[in-house]
Amino acid sequence: GADQVSIGSQSLAQGATEQASAVEELSATIAEISSKSRANAQNSEEAGHEMEIDDILAVVDENGFDVTFSGGDPMFQAEELYKLARRIKESGRNIWCYTGYLYEDVMAHEFMRRVLDYVDVLVDGPFVEARKDRSVLFRGSSNQRLIDVARSTSAVAPVLWDGESFTAVF
């Protein structure tokens, strides 16, 4: 069986290596459903392939993972992402989403905002090479924020994720 590790302030650093490894494995599998353009999918064997939502859910359930949307920018396909995120969330999974958009911009766009109804943590903002920082957890550059979506939607300003919003399974 899997060990459960609470992601809190004390165990966050300990779990960072395991979390990074799990995210890498998940990212490799979820690459098939990333926001690569249809043209790239047709012209490159490495671009993955189209999958039906039921097939994606079967892979997620079979492997027992939570889901991270990344690669390209998932919000470029917000209408389709909404359908997928809803179904994944209904199956009881945690969802993280990486986007180059700021939370405030996502909230101002109808379909992007609807996607957030099913996202637990939004990693917002573009990767900025000049602000690249390997010490910031789950981000590539220090300008990116980890937004606790549920707490942010009822607040005046975005609420940063505190690392205690859910329990991860490793």
PDB file of C-alpha atoms in Angstrom:
ATOM      1  CA  GLY A   1       0.000   0.000   0.000  1.00  0.00           C
ATOM      2  CA  ALA A   2       1.018   3.610  -0.437  1.00  0.00           C
ATOM      3  CA  ASP A   3       2.225   5.683   2.456  1.00  0.00           C
ATOM      4  CA  GLN A   4       0.339   8.909   3.057  1.00  0.00           C
ATOM      5  CA  VAL A   5       2.424  11.988   3.664  1.00  0.00           C
ATOM      6  CA  SER A   6       0.790  15.157   4.929  1.00  0.00           C
ATOM      7  CA  ILE A   7       2.176  18.096   3.019  1.00  0.00           C
ATOM      8  CA  GLY A   8       2.607  20.609   5.806  1.00  0.00           C
ATOM      9  CA  SER A   9       5.300  23.052   6.796  1.00  0.00           C
ATOM     10  CA  GLN A  10       7.475  20.444   8.554  1.00  0.00           C
ATOM     11  CA  SER A  11       7.129  17.629   6.054  1.00  0.00           C
ATOM     12  CA  LEU A  12       7.069  19.797   2.923  1.00  0.00           C
ATOM     13  CA  ALA A  13      10.856  19.872   2.513  1.00  0.00           C
ATOM     14  CA  GLN A  14      11.111  16.117   3.155  1.00  0.00           C
ATOM     15  CA  GLY A  15       8.467  15.317   0.598  1.00  0.00           C
ATOM     16  CA  ALA A  16       9.793  17.729  -2.022  1.00  0.00           C
ATOM     17  CA  THR A  17      12.080  15.167  -3.650  1.00  0.00           C
ATOM     18  CA  GLU A  18       9.387  12.490  -3.719  1.00  0.00           C
ATOM     19  CA  GLN A  19       6.827  15.047  -4.939  1.00  0.00           C
ATOM     20  CA  ALA A  20       9.161  16.213  -7.722  1.00  0.00           C
ATOM     21  CA  SER A  21       9.690  12.609  -8.826  1.00  0.00           C
ATOM     22  CA  ALA A  22       5.950  11.912  -8.753  1.00  0.00           C
ATOM     23  CA  VAL A  23       5.268  15.105 -10.711  1.00  0.00           C
ATOM     24  CA  GLU A  24       7.842  14.098 -13.343  1.00  0.00           C
ATOM     25  CA  GLU A  25       6.260  10.646 -13.723  1.00  0.00           C
ATOM     26  CA  LEU A  26       2.778  12.128 -13.881  1.00  0.00           C
ATOM     27  CA  SER A  27       3.862  14.795 -16.356  1.00  0.00           C
ATOM     28  CA  ALA A  28       5.231  12.108 -18.680  1.00  0.00           C
ATOM     29  CA  THR A  29       1.900  10.274 -18.670  1.00  0.00           C
ATOM     30  CA  ILE A  30      -0.263  13.373 -18.822  1.00  0.00           C
ATOM     31  CA  ALA A  31       1.802  14.662 -21.767  1.00  0.00           C
ATOM     32  CA  GLU A  32      -0.663  12.743 -23.920  1.00  0.00           C
ATOM     33  CA  ILE A  33      -3.385  15.153 -22.863  1.00  0.00           C
ATOM     34  CA  SER A  34      -1.339  18.335 -22.767  1.00  0.00           C
ATOM     35  CA  SER A  35      -2.257  21.399 -24.764  1.00  0.00           C
ATOM     36  CA  LYS A  36      -0.120  20.645 -27.823  1.00  0.00           C
ATOM     37  CA  SER A  37      -1.622  21.895 -31.018  1.00  0.00           C
ATOM     38  CA  ARG A  38      -3.391  19.526 -33.360  1.00  0.00           C
ATOM     39  CA  ALA A  39      -0.855  20.337 -36.076  1.00  0.00           C
ATOM     40  CA  ASN A  40       2.042  19.280 -33.855  1.00  0.00           C
ATOM     41  CA  ALA A  41       0.243  16.070 -32.934  1.00  0.00           C
ATOM     42  CA  GLN A  42      -0.133  15.224 -36.609  1.00  0.00           C
ATOM     43  CA  ASN A  43       3.459  16.123 -37.512  1.00  0.00           C
ATOM     44  CA  SER A  44       5.435  14.668 -34.636  1.00  0.00           C
ATOM     45  CA  GLU A  45       5.576  11.178 -33.173  1.00  0.00           C
ATOM     46  CA  GLU A  46       6.646  12.719 -29.841  1.00  0.00           C
ATOM     47  CA  ALA A  47       3.608  14.975 -29.569  1.00  0.00           C
ATOM     48  CA  GLY A  48       1.336  12.346 -28.059  1.00  0.00           C
ATOM     49  CA  HIS A  49      -2.080  11.567 -29.413  1.00  0.00           C
ATOM     50  CA  GLU A  50      -5.680  12.513 -28.951  1.00  0.00           C
ATOM     51  CA  MET A  51      -7.596  10.594 -26.308  1.00  0.00           C
ATOM     52  CA  GLU A  52     -11.220  10.510 -25.259  1.00  0.00           C
ATOM     53  CA  ILE A  53     -11.981  11.745 -21.738  1.00  0.00           C
ATOM     54  CA  ASP A  54     -13.102   8.254 -20.669  1.00  0.00           C
ATOM     55  CA  ASP A  55      -9.747   6.832 -21.820  1.00  0.00           C
ATOM     56  CA  ILE A  56      -7.840   9.497 -19.904  1.00  0.00           C
ATOM     57  CA  LEU A  57      -9.882   8.770 -16.783  1.00  0.00           C
ATOM     58  CA  ALA A  58      -9.117   5.070 -17.143  1.00  0.00           C
ATOM     59  CA  VAL A  59      -5.359   5.812 -17.174  1.00  0.00           C
ATOM     60  CA  VAL A  60      -5.675   8.123 -14.162  1.00  0.00           C
ATOM     61  CA  ASP A  61      -7.768   5.611 -12.203  1.00  0.00           C
ATOM     62  CA  GLU A  62      -5.605   2.641 -13.180  1.00  0.00           C
ATOM     63  CA  ASN A  63      -2.491   4.427 -11.896  1.00  0.00           C
ATOM     64  CA  GLY A  64      -4.175   6.110  -8.939  1.00  0.00           C
ATOM     65  CA  PHE A  65      -2.738   9.520  -9.525  1.00  0.00           C
ATOM     66  CA  ASP A  66      -3.785  13.025  -8.892  1.00  0.00           C
ATOM     67  CA  VAL A  67      -3.465  15.194 -12.006  1.00  0.00           C
ATOM     68  CA  THR A  68      -1.338  18.131 -13.080  1.00  0.00           C
ATOM     69  CA  PHE A  69      -2.171  20.052 -16.251  1.00  0.00           C
ATOM     70  CA  SER A  70       0.935  21.605 -17.796  1.00  0.00           C
ATOM     71  CA  GLY A  71       2.903  21.839 -20.998  1.00  0.00           C
ATOM     72  CA  GLY A  72       2.205  24.526 -23.516  1.00  0.00           C
ATOM     73  CA  ASP A  73      -0.560  26.297 -21.642  1.00  0.00           C
ATOM     74  CA  PRO A  74      -3.616  24.227 -20.769  1.00  0.00           C
ATOM     75  CA  MET A  75      -5.731  27.383 -20.582  1.00  0.00           C
ATOM     76  CA  PHE A  76      -5.328  27.831 -24.357  1.00  0.00           C
ATOM     77  CA  GLN A  77      -7.940  25.068 -24.588  1.00  0.00           C
ATOM     78  CA  ALA A  78     -10.048  26.157 -21.621  1.00  0.00           C
ATOM     79  CA  GLU A  79     -13.359  24.844 -22.976  1.00  0.00           C
ATOM     80  CA  GLU A  80     -12.020  21.305 -23.442  1.00  0.00           C
ATOM     81  CA  LEU A  81      -9.925  21.513 -20.266  1.00  0.00           C
ATOM     82  CA  TYR A  82     -13.089  22.376 -18.337  1.00  0.00           C
ATOM     83  CA  LYS A  83     -14.762  19.123 -19.456  1.00  0.00           C
ATOM     84  CA  LEU A  84     -11.714  17.054 -18.548  1.00  0.00           C
ATOM     85  CA  ALA A  85     -11.093  18.779 -15.202  1.00  0.00           C
ATOM     86  CA  ARG A  86     -14.740  18.329 -14.198  1.00  0.00           C
ATOM     87  CA  ARG A  87     -14.647  14.602 -14.890  1.00  0.00           C
ATOM     88  CA  ILE A  88     -11.313  14.115 -13.133  1.00  0.00           C
ATOM     89  CA  LYS A  89     -12.473  16.050 -10.075  1.00  0.00           C
ATOM     90  CA  GLU A  90     -15.714  14.046  -9.980  1.00  0.00           C
ATOM     91  CA  SER A  91     -13.534  10.927  -9.702  1.00  0.00           C
ATOM     92  CA  GLY A  92     -12.067  12.344  -6.485  1.00  0.00           C
ATOM     93  CA  ARG A  93      -8.630  13.437  -7.692  1.00  0.00           C
ATOM     94  CA  ASN A  94      -6.671  16.539  -6.739  1.00  0.00           C
ATOM     95  CA  ILE A  95      -5.843  18.782  -9.682  1.00  0.00           C
ATOM     96  CA  TRP A  96      -2.990  21.235 -10.119  1.00  0.00           C
ATOM     97  CA  CYS A  97      -2.800  23.473 -13.177  1.00  0.00           C
ATOM     98  CA  TYR A  98       0.201  25.412 -14.477  1.00  0.00           C
ATOM     99  CA  THR A  99      -0.505  28.453 -16.615  1.00  0.00           C
ATOM    100  CA  GLY A 100       1.404  31.459 -17.867  1.00  0.00           C
ATOM    101  CA  TYR A 101      -1.646  33.594 -17.110  1.00  0.00           C
ATOM    102  CA  LEU A 102      -2.015  35.357 -13.779  1.00  0.00           C
ATOM    103  CA  TYR A 103      -4.831  34.229 -11.502  1.00  0.00           C
ATOM    104  CA  GLU A 104      -6.514  37.613 -11.907  1.00  0.00           C
ATOM    105  CA  ASP A 105      -6.541  37.202 -15.715  1.00  0.00           C
ATOM    106  CA  VAL A 106      -7.897  33.658 -15.478  1.00  0.00           C
ATOM    107  CA  MET A 107     -10.735  34.905 -13.258  1.00  0.00           C
ATOM    108  CA  ALA A 108     -11.614  37.544 -15.865  1.00  0.00           C
ATOM    109  CA  HIS A 109     -12.105  34.938 -18.637  1.00  0.00           C
ATOM    110  CA  GLU A 110     -15.337  32.906 -18.605  1.00  0.00           C
ATOM    111  CA  PHE A 111     -14.045  29.453 -19.533  1.00  0.00           C
ATOM    112  CA  MET A 112     -10.730  29.778 -17.727  1.00  0.00           C
ATOM    113  CA  ARG A 113     -12.622  30.786 -14.587  1.00  0.00           C
ATOM    114  CA  ARG A 114     -14.905  27.747 -14.963  1.00  0.00           C
ATOM    115  CA  VAL A 115     -11.859  25.438 -15.098  1.00  0.00           C
ATOM    116  CA  LEU A 116     -10.865  26.733 -11.660  1.00  0.00           C
ATOM    117  CA  ASP A 117     -14.071  25.269 -10.208  1.00  0.00           C
ATOM    118  CA  TYR A 118     -12.225  21.941 -10.382  1.00  0.00           C
ATOM    119  CA  VAL A 119      -8.600  22.971  -9.718  1.00  0.00           C
ATOM    120  CA  ASP A 120      -7.079  22.736  -6.235  1.00  0.00           C
ATOM    121  CA  VAL A 121      -3.843  24.621  -6.863  1.00  0.00           C
ATOM    122  CA  LEU A 122      -3.100  27.017  -9.718  1.00  0.00           C
ATOM    123  CA  VAL A 123       0.547  27.736 -10.448  1.00  0.00           C
ATOM    124  CA  ASP A 124       0.253  31.067 -12.199  1.00  0.00           C
ATOM    125  CA  GLY A 125       2.539  33.351 -14.139  1.00  0.00           C
ATOM    126  CA  PRO A 126       5.026  32.743 -16.919  1.00  0.00           C
ATOM    127  CA  PHE A 127       8.395  31.131 -16.346  1.00  0.00           C
ATOM    128  CA  VAL A 128      10.937  33.976 -16.335  1.00  0.00           C
ATOM    129  CA  GLU A 129      14.511  32.869 -17.009  1.00  0.00           C
ATOM    130  CA  ALA A 130      15.965  35.870 -15.125  1.00  0.00           C
ATOM    131  CA  ARG A 131      13.987  34.782 -12.034  1.00  0.00           C
ATOM    132  CA  LYS A 132      14.774  31.073 -12.321  1.00  0.00           C
ATOM    133  CA  ASP A 133      15.039  29.692  -8.800  1.00  0.00           C
ATOM    134  CA  ARG A 134      15.450  26.017  -7.932  1.00  0.00           C
ATOM    135  CA  SER A 135      14.633  26.708  -4.272  1.00  0.00           C
ATOM    136  CA  VAL A 136      10.965  27.572  -4.887  1.00  0.00           C
ATOM    137  CA  LEU A 137       8.838  24.456  -4.588  1.00  0.00           C
ATOM    138  CA  PHE A 138       6.818  23.286  -7.577  1.00  0.00           C
ATOM    139  CA  ARG A 139       7.752  26.353  -9.659  1.00  0.00           C
ATOM    140  CA  GLY A 140      10.513  27.270 -12.066  1.00  0.00           C
ATOM    141  CA  SER A 141      10.857  30.952 -11.283  1.00  0.00           C
ATOM    142  CA  SER A 142      10.210  33.102  -8.233  1.00  0.00           C
ATOM    143  CA  ASN A 143       7.497  35.196  -9.909  1.00  0.00           C
ATOM    144  CA  GLN A 144       5.172  32.200 -10.129  1.00  0.00           C
ATOM    145  CA  ARG A 145       2.621  31.725  -7.337  1.00  0.00           C
ATOM    146  CA  LEU A 146       0.951  28.674  -5.849  1.00  0.00           C
ATOM    147  CA  ILE A 147      -2.678  29.765  -5.568  1.00  0.00           C
ATOM    148  CA  ASP A 148      -5.110  27.924  -3.285  1.00  0.00           C
ATOM    149  CA  VAL A 149      -8.084  28.156  -5.628  1.00  0.00           C
ATOM    150  CA  ALA A 150     -10.863  27.240  -3.177  1.00  0.00           C
ATOM    151  CA  ARG A 151      -9.743  29.810  -0.632  1.00  0.00           C
ATOM    152  CA  SER A 152      -9.046  32.440  -3.311  1.00  0.00           C
ATOM    153  CA  THR A 153     -12.468  32.405  -4.942  1.00  0.00           C
ATOM    154  CA  SER A 154     -14.074  33.670  -1.740  1.00  0.00           C
ATOM    155  CA  ALA A 155     -11.317  36.192  -0.985  1.00  0.00           C
ATOM    156  CA  VAL A 156     -10.597  39.674  -2.288  1.00  0.00           C
ATOM    157  CA  ALA A 157      -7.081  38.723  -3.428  1.00  0.00           C
ATOM    158  CA  PRO A 158      -5.454  35.405  -4.352  1.00  0.00           C
ATOM    159  CA  VAL A 159      -4.617  33.231  -1.346  1.00  0.00           C
ATOM    160  CA  LEU A 160      -1.312  31.411  -1.565  1.00  0.00           C
ATOM    161  CA  TRP A 161      -1.331  27.652  -1.053  1.00  0.00           C
ATOM    162  CA  ASP A 162       0.023  26.832   2.403  1.00  0.00           C
ATOM    163  CA  GLY A 163       0.993  23.247   1.716  1.00  0.00           C
ATOM    164  CA  GLU A 164      -1.682  21.858   4.002  1.00  0.00           C
ATOM    165  CA  SER A 165      -4.715  21.797   1.726  1.00  0.00           C
ATOM    166  CA  PHE A 166      -4.592  18.093   0.980  1.00  0.00           C
ATOM    167  CA  THR A 167      -2.761  14.880   1.704  1.00  0.00           C
ATOM    168  CA  ALA A 168      -0.569  13.496  -1.051  1.00  0.00           C
ATOM    169  CA  VAL A 169      -0.026   9.779  -1.564  1.00  0.00           C
ATOM    170  CA  PHE A 170       3.487   8.535  -2.392  1.00  0.00           C
TER     171      PHE A 170
END
